[in-house]
XYZ file of C-alpha atoms in Angstrom:
421
model
C 77.005 11.025 -8.244
C 79.331 11.611 -5.322
C 78.993 12.247 -1.602
C 80.326 15.459 -0.102
C 82.297 15.634 3.145
C 79.154 16.822 4.905
C 77.298 13.600 4.092
C 74.887 15.179 1.583
C 74.782 13.896 -1.972
C 75.729 15.779 -5.108
C 73.969 14.949 -8.373
C 75.743 17.688 -10.343
C 77.186 15.229 -12.904
C 73.691 13.917 -13.638
C 72.211 17.410 -13.825
C 74.785 18.399 -16.445
C 73.778 15.401 -18.554
C 70.043 15.936 -18.058
C 70.048 19.355 -19.668
C 69.494 20.023 -22.475
C 69.530 16.564 -24.096
C 69.330 13.595 -21.699
C 68.860 11.105 -24.519
C 72.008 12.287 -26.247
C 73.872 11.887 -22.966
C 72.475 8.367 -22.494
C 70.753 9.215 -19.211
C 68.791 6.198 -17.959
C 65.578 5.846 -15.966
C 67.587 4.046 -13.281
C 69.861 7.063 -12.863
C 66.905 9.400 -12.526
C 65.122 7.170 -10.016
C 68.306 6.877 -7.941
C 68.529 10.659 -7.798
C 64.850 10.883 -6.836
C 65.414 8.289 -4.087
C 67.923 10.585 -2.389
C 65.175 13.151 -1.867
C 63.307 10.779 0.457
C 66.308 10.553 2.803
C 66.984 14.302 2.750
C 70.147 13.582 0.810
C 69.797 16.405 -1.710
C 69.982 20.125 -1.081
C 66.880 22.166 -1.985
C 68.805 23.714 -4.885
C 69.712 20.350 -6.388
C 66.213 18.996 -5.775
C 64.722 21.981 -7.586
C 67.228 21.663 -10.421
C 66.417 17.967 -10.851
C 62.653 18.536 -10.931
C 63.067 21.467 -13.322
C 65.307 19.545 -15.723
C 62.906 16.590 -15.753
C 59.986 18.901 -16.447
C 61.507 20.962 -19.240
C 63.046 17.982 -21.024
C 59.780 16.048 -20.758
C 61.527 13.184 -19.045
C 59.104 13.303 -16.138
C 56.468 12.170 -18.643
C 58.331 9.105 -19.897
C 56.831 5.740 -18.951
C 60.124 4.151 -17.906
C 61.105 7.150 -15.761
C 57.692 7.297 -14.082
C 57.712 3.548 -13.405
C 61.213 3.566 -11.915
C 60.652 6.692 -9.816
C 57.356 5.332 -8.494
C 59.220 2.198 -7.476
C 61.777 4.310 -5.596
C 58.967 6.170 -3.864
C 57.294 2.919 -2.782
C 60.604 1.484 -1.573
C 61.107 4.573 0.592
C 57.633 4.251 2.119
C 57.115 2.961 5.633
C 56.903 -0.839 5.242
C 53.562 -2.619 5.407
C 53.461 -6.285 6.386
C 52.485 -7.810 3.073
C 52.231 -11.404 4.292
C 49.629 -10.459 6.899
C 47.654 -8.513 4.316
C 47.760 -11.450 1.910
C 46.347 -13.693 4.628
C 43.481 -11.268 5.271
C 42.782 -10.949 1.551
C 42.660 -14.711 1.214
C 40.144 -14.937 4.058
C 38.031 -11.868 3.339
C 38.315 -11.199 -0.386
C 35.092 -12.017 -2.191
C 36.081 -13.843 -5.358
C 33.583 -13.316 -8.142
C 33.866 -13.332 -11.908
C 37.555 -12.757 -12.644
C 38.056 -10.785 -9.415
C 40.362 -12.747 -7.132
C 39.593 -10.795 -3.956
C 42.648 -8.496 -3.951
C 42.932 -4.842 -2.994
C 41.755 -2.172 -5.434
C 42.281 1.574 -5.797
C 40.707 4.409 -7.772
C 42.608 7.675 -7.954
C 43.316 10.675 -10.155
C 46.403 12.767 -10.791
C 44.457 15.977 -10.184
C 45.301 19.193 -11.935
C 42.385 19.250 -14.370
C 41.109 22.635 -13.102
C 37.467 21.546 -13.351
C 36.693 21.569 -9.602
C 34.375 18.589 -9.889
C 32.999 16.760 -6.876
C 35.331 14.219 -5.198
C 34.383 11.446 -7.593
C 37.178 8.905 -7.114
C 36.997 9.163 -3.324
C 33.238 8.597 -3.339
C 33.576 5.779 -5.874
C 36.155 4.100 -3.653
C 33.617 3.927 -0.837
C 30.929 2.518 -3.118
C 33.468 0.050 -4.473
C 34.108 -1.317 -0.977
C 30.610 -2.803 -0.971
C 31.944 -5.637 -3.151
C 35.725 -5.173 -3.311
C 38.555 -4.670 -0.835
C 39.576 -1.016 -1.246
C 42.924 0.613 -0.469
C 42.301 4.267 -1.271
C 45.592 6.169 -1.313
C 45.136 9.918 -0.969
C 46.148 13.248 0.500
C 44.929 16.755 1.161
C 44.245 19.133 -1.716
C 47.090 20.576 -3.746
C 45.215 21.899 -6.799
C 41.608 22.060 -5.580
C 39.612 23.190 -2.578
C 38.700 19.702 -1.461
C 41.201 16.846 -1.583
C 40.269 13.305 -0.606
C 41.600 13.614 2.944
C 39.998 17.051 3.339
C 36.631 15.606 2.357
C 36.780 12.556 4.607
C 37.891 14.450 7.703
C 34.941 16.799 7.192
C 32.410 13.964 7.265
C 29.623 13.966 9.836
C 28.459 12.932 12.339
C 31.928 11.519 13.149
C 34.909 11.705 10.782
C 37.458 8.904 10.562
C 40.783 9.270 12.338
C 43.052 9.063 9.309
C 46.140 9.654 11.448
C 45.502 6.342 13.210
C 45.482 4.244 10.025
C 49.147 3.390 9.803
C 51.352 0.552 8.533
C 50.939 -1.055 11.948
C 47.154 -0.819 12.090
C 46.096 -1.351 8.496
C 45.619 -5.104 8.982
C 43.242 -4.439 11.867
C 41.252 -2.108 9.634
C 40.660 -4.840 7.066
C 39.550 -7.234 9.780
C 36.599 -4.884 10.361
C 35.762 -3.352 6.998
C 36.414 -3.624 3.268
C 37.436 0.037 3.154
C 40.720 1.644 4.095
C 42.056 5.125 3.389
C 45.832 5.372 3.357
C 46.786 8.951 4.230
C 49.895 9.575 2.122
C 52.002 11.578 4.645
C 51.887 8.694 7.135
C 53.114 6.180 4.588
C 55.521 8.455 2.671
C 57.280 10.504 5.367
C 60.186 11.289 3.034
C 57.934 13.494 0.922
C 58.242 16.225 3.527
C 61.760 16.941 2.255
C 60.462 18.071 -1.138
C 57.309 19.883 -0.022
C 58.797 23.387 0.149
C 60.634 23.040 -3.163
C 57.476 21.886 -4.936
C 55.516 24.801 -3.532
C 58.134 27.369 -4.505
C 58.593 26.008 -8.040
C 54.958 26.760 -8.728
C 54.367 24.140 -11.421
C 53.401 20.486 -11.388
C 56.382 18.156 -11.085
C 56.946 14.438 -11.483
C 55.586 13.967 -7.961
C 52.117 14.949 -9.159
C 52.295 11.913 -11.426
C 53.898 9.480 -9.001
C 51.207 9.630 -6.315
C 48.684 7.376 -8.116
C 51.460 4.809 -8.702
C 52.861 4.901 -5.170
C 50.179 3.092 -3.207
C 52.064 1.708 -0.179
C 50.286 -1.666 -0.497
C 51.204 -1.976 -4.170
C 52.368 -5.564 -3.658
C 48.777 -6.701 -3.066
C 46.896 -4.342 -5.405
C 44.898 -6.399 -7.903
C 43.130 -3.711 -9.906
C 42.973 0.051 -10.204
C 41.427 2.947 -12.088
C 43.665 5.984 -12.614
C 42.459 9.277 -14.012
C 44.888 11.569 -15.823
C 44.275 15.224 -16.663
C 46.000 15.186 -20.051
C 45.242 12.863 -22.948
C 48.908 12.404 -23.822
C 49.494 10.904 -20.371
C 47.056 8.040 -20.948
C 49.349 5.725 -22.923
C 52.310 6.812 -20.767
C 50.590 5.706 -17.559
C 49.372 2.494 -19.154
C 52.922 1.600 -20.171
C 54.328 2.658 -16.785
C 51.871 0.324 -15.082
C 52.696 -2.501 -17.459
C 56.413 -2.017 -16.811
C 55.680 -2.101 -13.077
C 53.978 -5.475 -13.345
C 50.340 -4.372 -13.085
C 47.853 -6.692 -14.778
C 44.472 -5.030 -14.279
C 44.065 -1.295 -14.735
C 42.093 1.350 -16.551
C 43.615 4.735 -17.365
C 40.971 7.343 -18.115
C 40.894 10.924 -19.388
C 37.683 12.777 -20.083
C 37.596 14.608 -23.396
C 37.718 17.888 -21.461
C 41.093 16.836 -19.994
C 39.255 15.552 -16.931
C 40.855 12.978 -14.631
C 37.597 11.018 -14.291
C 35.216 9.200 -16.598
C 33.284 12.172 -17.915
C 29.548 12.519 -17.469
C 29.582 15.285 -20.092
C 30.857 13.396 -23.125
C 33.502 10.945 -24.365
C 36.271 9.522 -22.192
C 39.490 8.127 -23.613
C 40.473 4.807 -22.045
C 43.580 2.655 -21.957
C 42.935 -0.700 -20.329
C 45.515 -3.219 -19.161
C 44.016 -6.605 -19.950
C 45.327 -9.770 -18.375
C 45.630 -12.698 -20.758
C 45.633 -15.805 -18.586
C 47.468 -18.974 -19.529
C 44.867 -21.781 -19.903
C 47.439 -24.454 -19.097
C 47.895 -23.365 -15.466
C 45.739 -24.853 -12.733
C 44.964 -22.119 -10.193
C 44.468 -18.374 -9.890
C 47.942 -17.652 -8.528
C 49.700 -19.647 -11.246
C 47.517 -18.107 -13.942
C 48.231 -14.580 -12.725
C 51.981 -15.112 -12.532
C 52.115 -16.515 -16.061
C 49.694 -14.015 -17.614
C 50.617 -11.598 -20.357
C 49.287 -8.053 -20.383
C 47.984 -6.103 -23.359
C 46.959 -2.440 -23.512
C 43.668 -1.758 -25.300
C 42.512 1.735 -26.273
C 38.842 2.665 -26.627
C 36.343 5.429 -25.900
C 33.483 5.410 -23.378
C 30.419 7.646 -23.305
C 27.679 8.050 -20.673
C 25.311 6.054 -22.893
C 27.597 3.032 -22.541
C 26.650 3.063 -18.867
C 22.964 3.545 -19.659
C 23.101 7.067 -18.231
C 22.385 10.527 -19.683
C 24.883 13.281 -20.401
C 25.333 15.966 -17.734
C 27.339 19.176 -18.299
C 30.337 19.471 -16.005
C 28.797 22.626 -14.559
C 26.191 20.388 -12.895
C 28.834 18.300 -11.090
C 31.419 20.985 -10.368
C 30.186 22.661 -7.205
C 33.664 23.988 -6.339
C 32.662 23.745 -2.723
C 34.637 23.584 0.491
C 35.272 20.165 2.099
C 32.450 20.450 4.651
C 29.991 21.265 1.854
C 31.131 18.328 -0.274
C 30.937 16.134 2.830
C 27.216 16.883 3.085
C 26.754 15.706 -0.508
C 28.809 12.581 0.169
C 26.802 11.683 3.268
C 23.508 12.155 1.417
C 24.748 10.012 -1.456
C 25.896 7.199 0.825
C 22.610 7.287 2.729
C 20.637 7.118 -0.533
C 19.149 10.574 -0.053
C 20.052 11.992 -3.471
C 17.530 11.925 -6.288
C 17.699 8.794 -8.459
C 18.763 10.928 -11.433
C 21.012 13.354 -9.570
C 23.920 14.343 -11.885
C 26.574 13.834 -9.188
C 25.134 10.400 -8.383
C 25.280 9.464 -12.063
C 28.860 10.732 -12.254
C 29.838 8.570 -9.273
C 27.972 5.523 -10.594
C 29.898 5.634 -13.897
C 33.271 5.755 -12.194
C 32.362 3.094 -9.643
C 31.104 0.905 -12.472
C 34.476 1.233 -14.180
C 36.224 -0.001 -11.047
C 33.878 -2.993 -10.833
C 34.482 -3.831 -14.489
C 38.261 -3.587 -14.243
C 38.372 -5.635 -11.043
C 36.523 -8.367 -12.924
C 33.478 -8.733 -10.714
C 31.141 -7.839 -13.592
C 32.369 -10.869 -15.529
C 30.230 -13.089 -13.323
C 27.059 -14.433 -14.934
C 25.363 -14.731 -11.544
C 24.700 -12.064 -8.932
C 24.364 -12.715 -5.223
C 25.236 -9.362 -3.704
C 22.716 -9.609 -0.881
C 19.456 -8.004 0.202
C 17.937 -5.877 -2.538
C 19.770 -7.639 -5.368
C 17.305 -8.982 -7.923
C 20.097 -11.161 -9.266
C 19.514 -10.187 -12.908
C 22.912 -9.669 -14.518
C 23.161 -7.182 -17.381
C 25.361 -9.091 -19.821
C 25.531 -6.378 -22.468
C 29.098 -5.906 -23.700
C 30.249 -2.359 -24.376
C 33.459 -0.727 -25.617
C 36.634 -2.493 -24.551
C 34.668 -5.662 -23.837
C 33.321 -4.352 -20.531
C 29.898 -4.833 -18.958
C 29.609 -1.167 -18.039
C 25.850 -1.239 -17.457
C 26.261 -4.185 -15.120
C 28.786 -2.093 -13.244
C 26.187 0.642 -12.812
C 23.637 -1.899 -11.585
C 26.057 -3.057 -8.932
C 27.023 0.515 -8.011
C 23.364 1.432 -7.514
C 22.961 -1.601 -5.283
C 25.921 -0.416 -3.188
C 24.024 2.796 -2.443
C 20.451 1.536 -2.230
C 21.248 -1.507 -0.077
C 23.163 0.593 2.434
C 26.260 -1.574 2.005
C 28.519 1.328 0.999
C 27.401 3.299 4.064
C 27.983 0.212 6.229
C 31.561 -0.231 5.019
C 32.220 3.488 5.497
C 30.738 3.454 9.018
C 32.836 0.441 9.947
C 35.947 2.274 8.764
C 35.039 5.314 10.849
C 34.482 3.128 13.898
C 37.690 1.113 13.628
C 39.862 4.141 12.867
C 38.528 5.937 15.923
C 39.129 2.876 18.048
C 42.901 3.161 17.726
C 45.143 5.383 19.816
C 44.857 8.933 18.463
C 48.617 9.315 18.028
C 50.250 8.195 14.762
C 51.731 4.718 14.840
């Protein structure tokens, strides 16, 4: 790759090797990620950007684990820096260690693109999750649906959060006041604006639709995550990409209907990264650094959560953001029926986050007011206490703790200067 006299970068030599047989030409993931990195600095022309994304798509190289892992790393490195040491200090002070959960940040996110128009499940589950975990929900406005995560949250009543004020400079202050934080992608990944027009004009999903869930700007302090993918063949790819990236706790999910959530309508394929701790080390940090990671594959069904099956038609309102916001507010304020299909859908996905984080491994329960303290120790597929996760998720709603964490986030975000930091 060479620089032109105008200061832009030419990747023509790489493009010639990428098509039609990158493997034959010995193209590497490092070469691809370097080319992708130039996009974030406006180093590539729109034509070369489009050619790169097209070649990756039609050769299938944008669905290789090593390419996804390396390109996600480039995307994170191009993000506006977050002060990791300060965040680690806050996590150490505020993180609620329980079971095998060490108090770190968690995320739950989907790739989108499943065309089912379901309710904003991962966004709602992230709020419920903040009742017991520290949440760093990374999201954006809709690209393939009517209501993206940011669209939903900014439509919330009576007062929406000021997502524009939650920036790399203010994120630490957010966690001083609440367990919940929404990281609005454009503020943390400003370089993505250089590819926006090309992506729109190409008209198909590119590698960037896959990188978002792996590009959380606070990746260095993420302990656990749930990622939904909209194609079954992407499950093992994402699991391996996460393993290559150094992740130790994660669950990749794909509903049998090619749904990027745990399905309430039937089976869900799962790929779980399981941390195998070294018994010879003396503390959590040493154990984590010396742990090995295995990928386990299994299938979950609604019955594993102790919940009934609901057709997707019952949880796919296809509504506008302000309409979904009404549902979200009612759910958080415990105004939905106990057996409401959307509530059940959210409980399953929140339970998965609790299980993966490790909090359900605890044999005691001291969540607070309203907690009977009776742990459901039943072990389900993949070795998880999925029903215990549901018990804790219900407590998050019924105790008002999820609404409290959400309200605190709204308050602190609106307390900052309205201009982006």
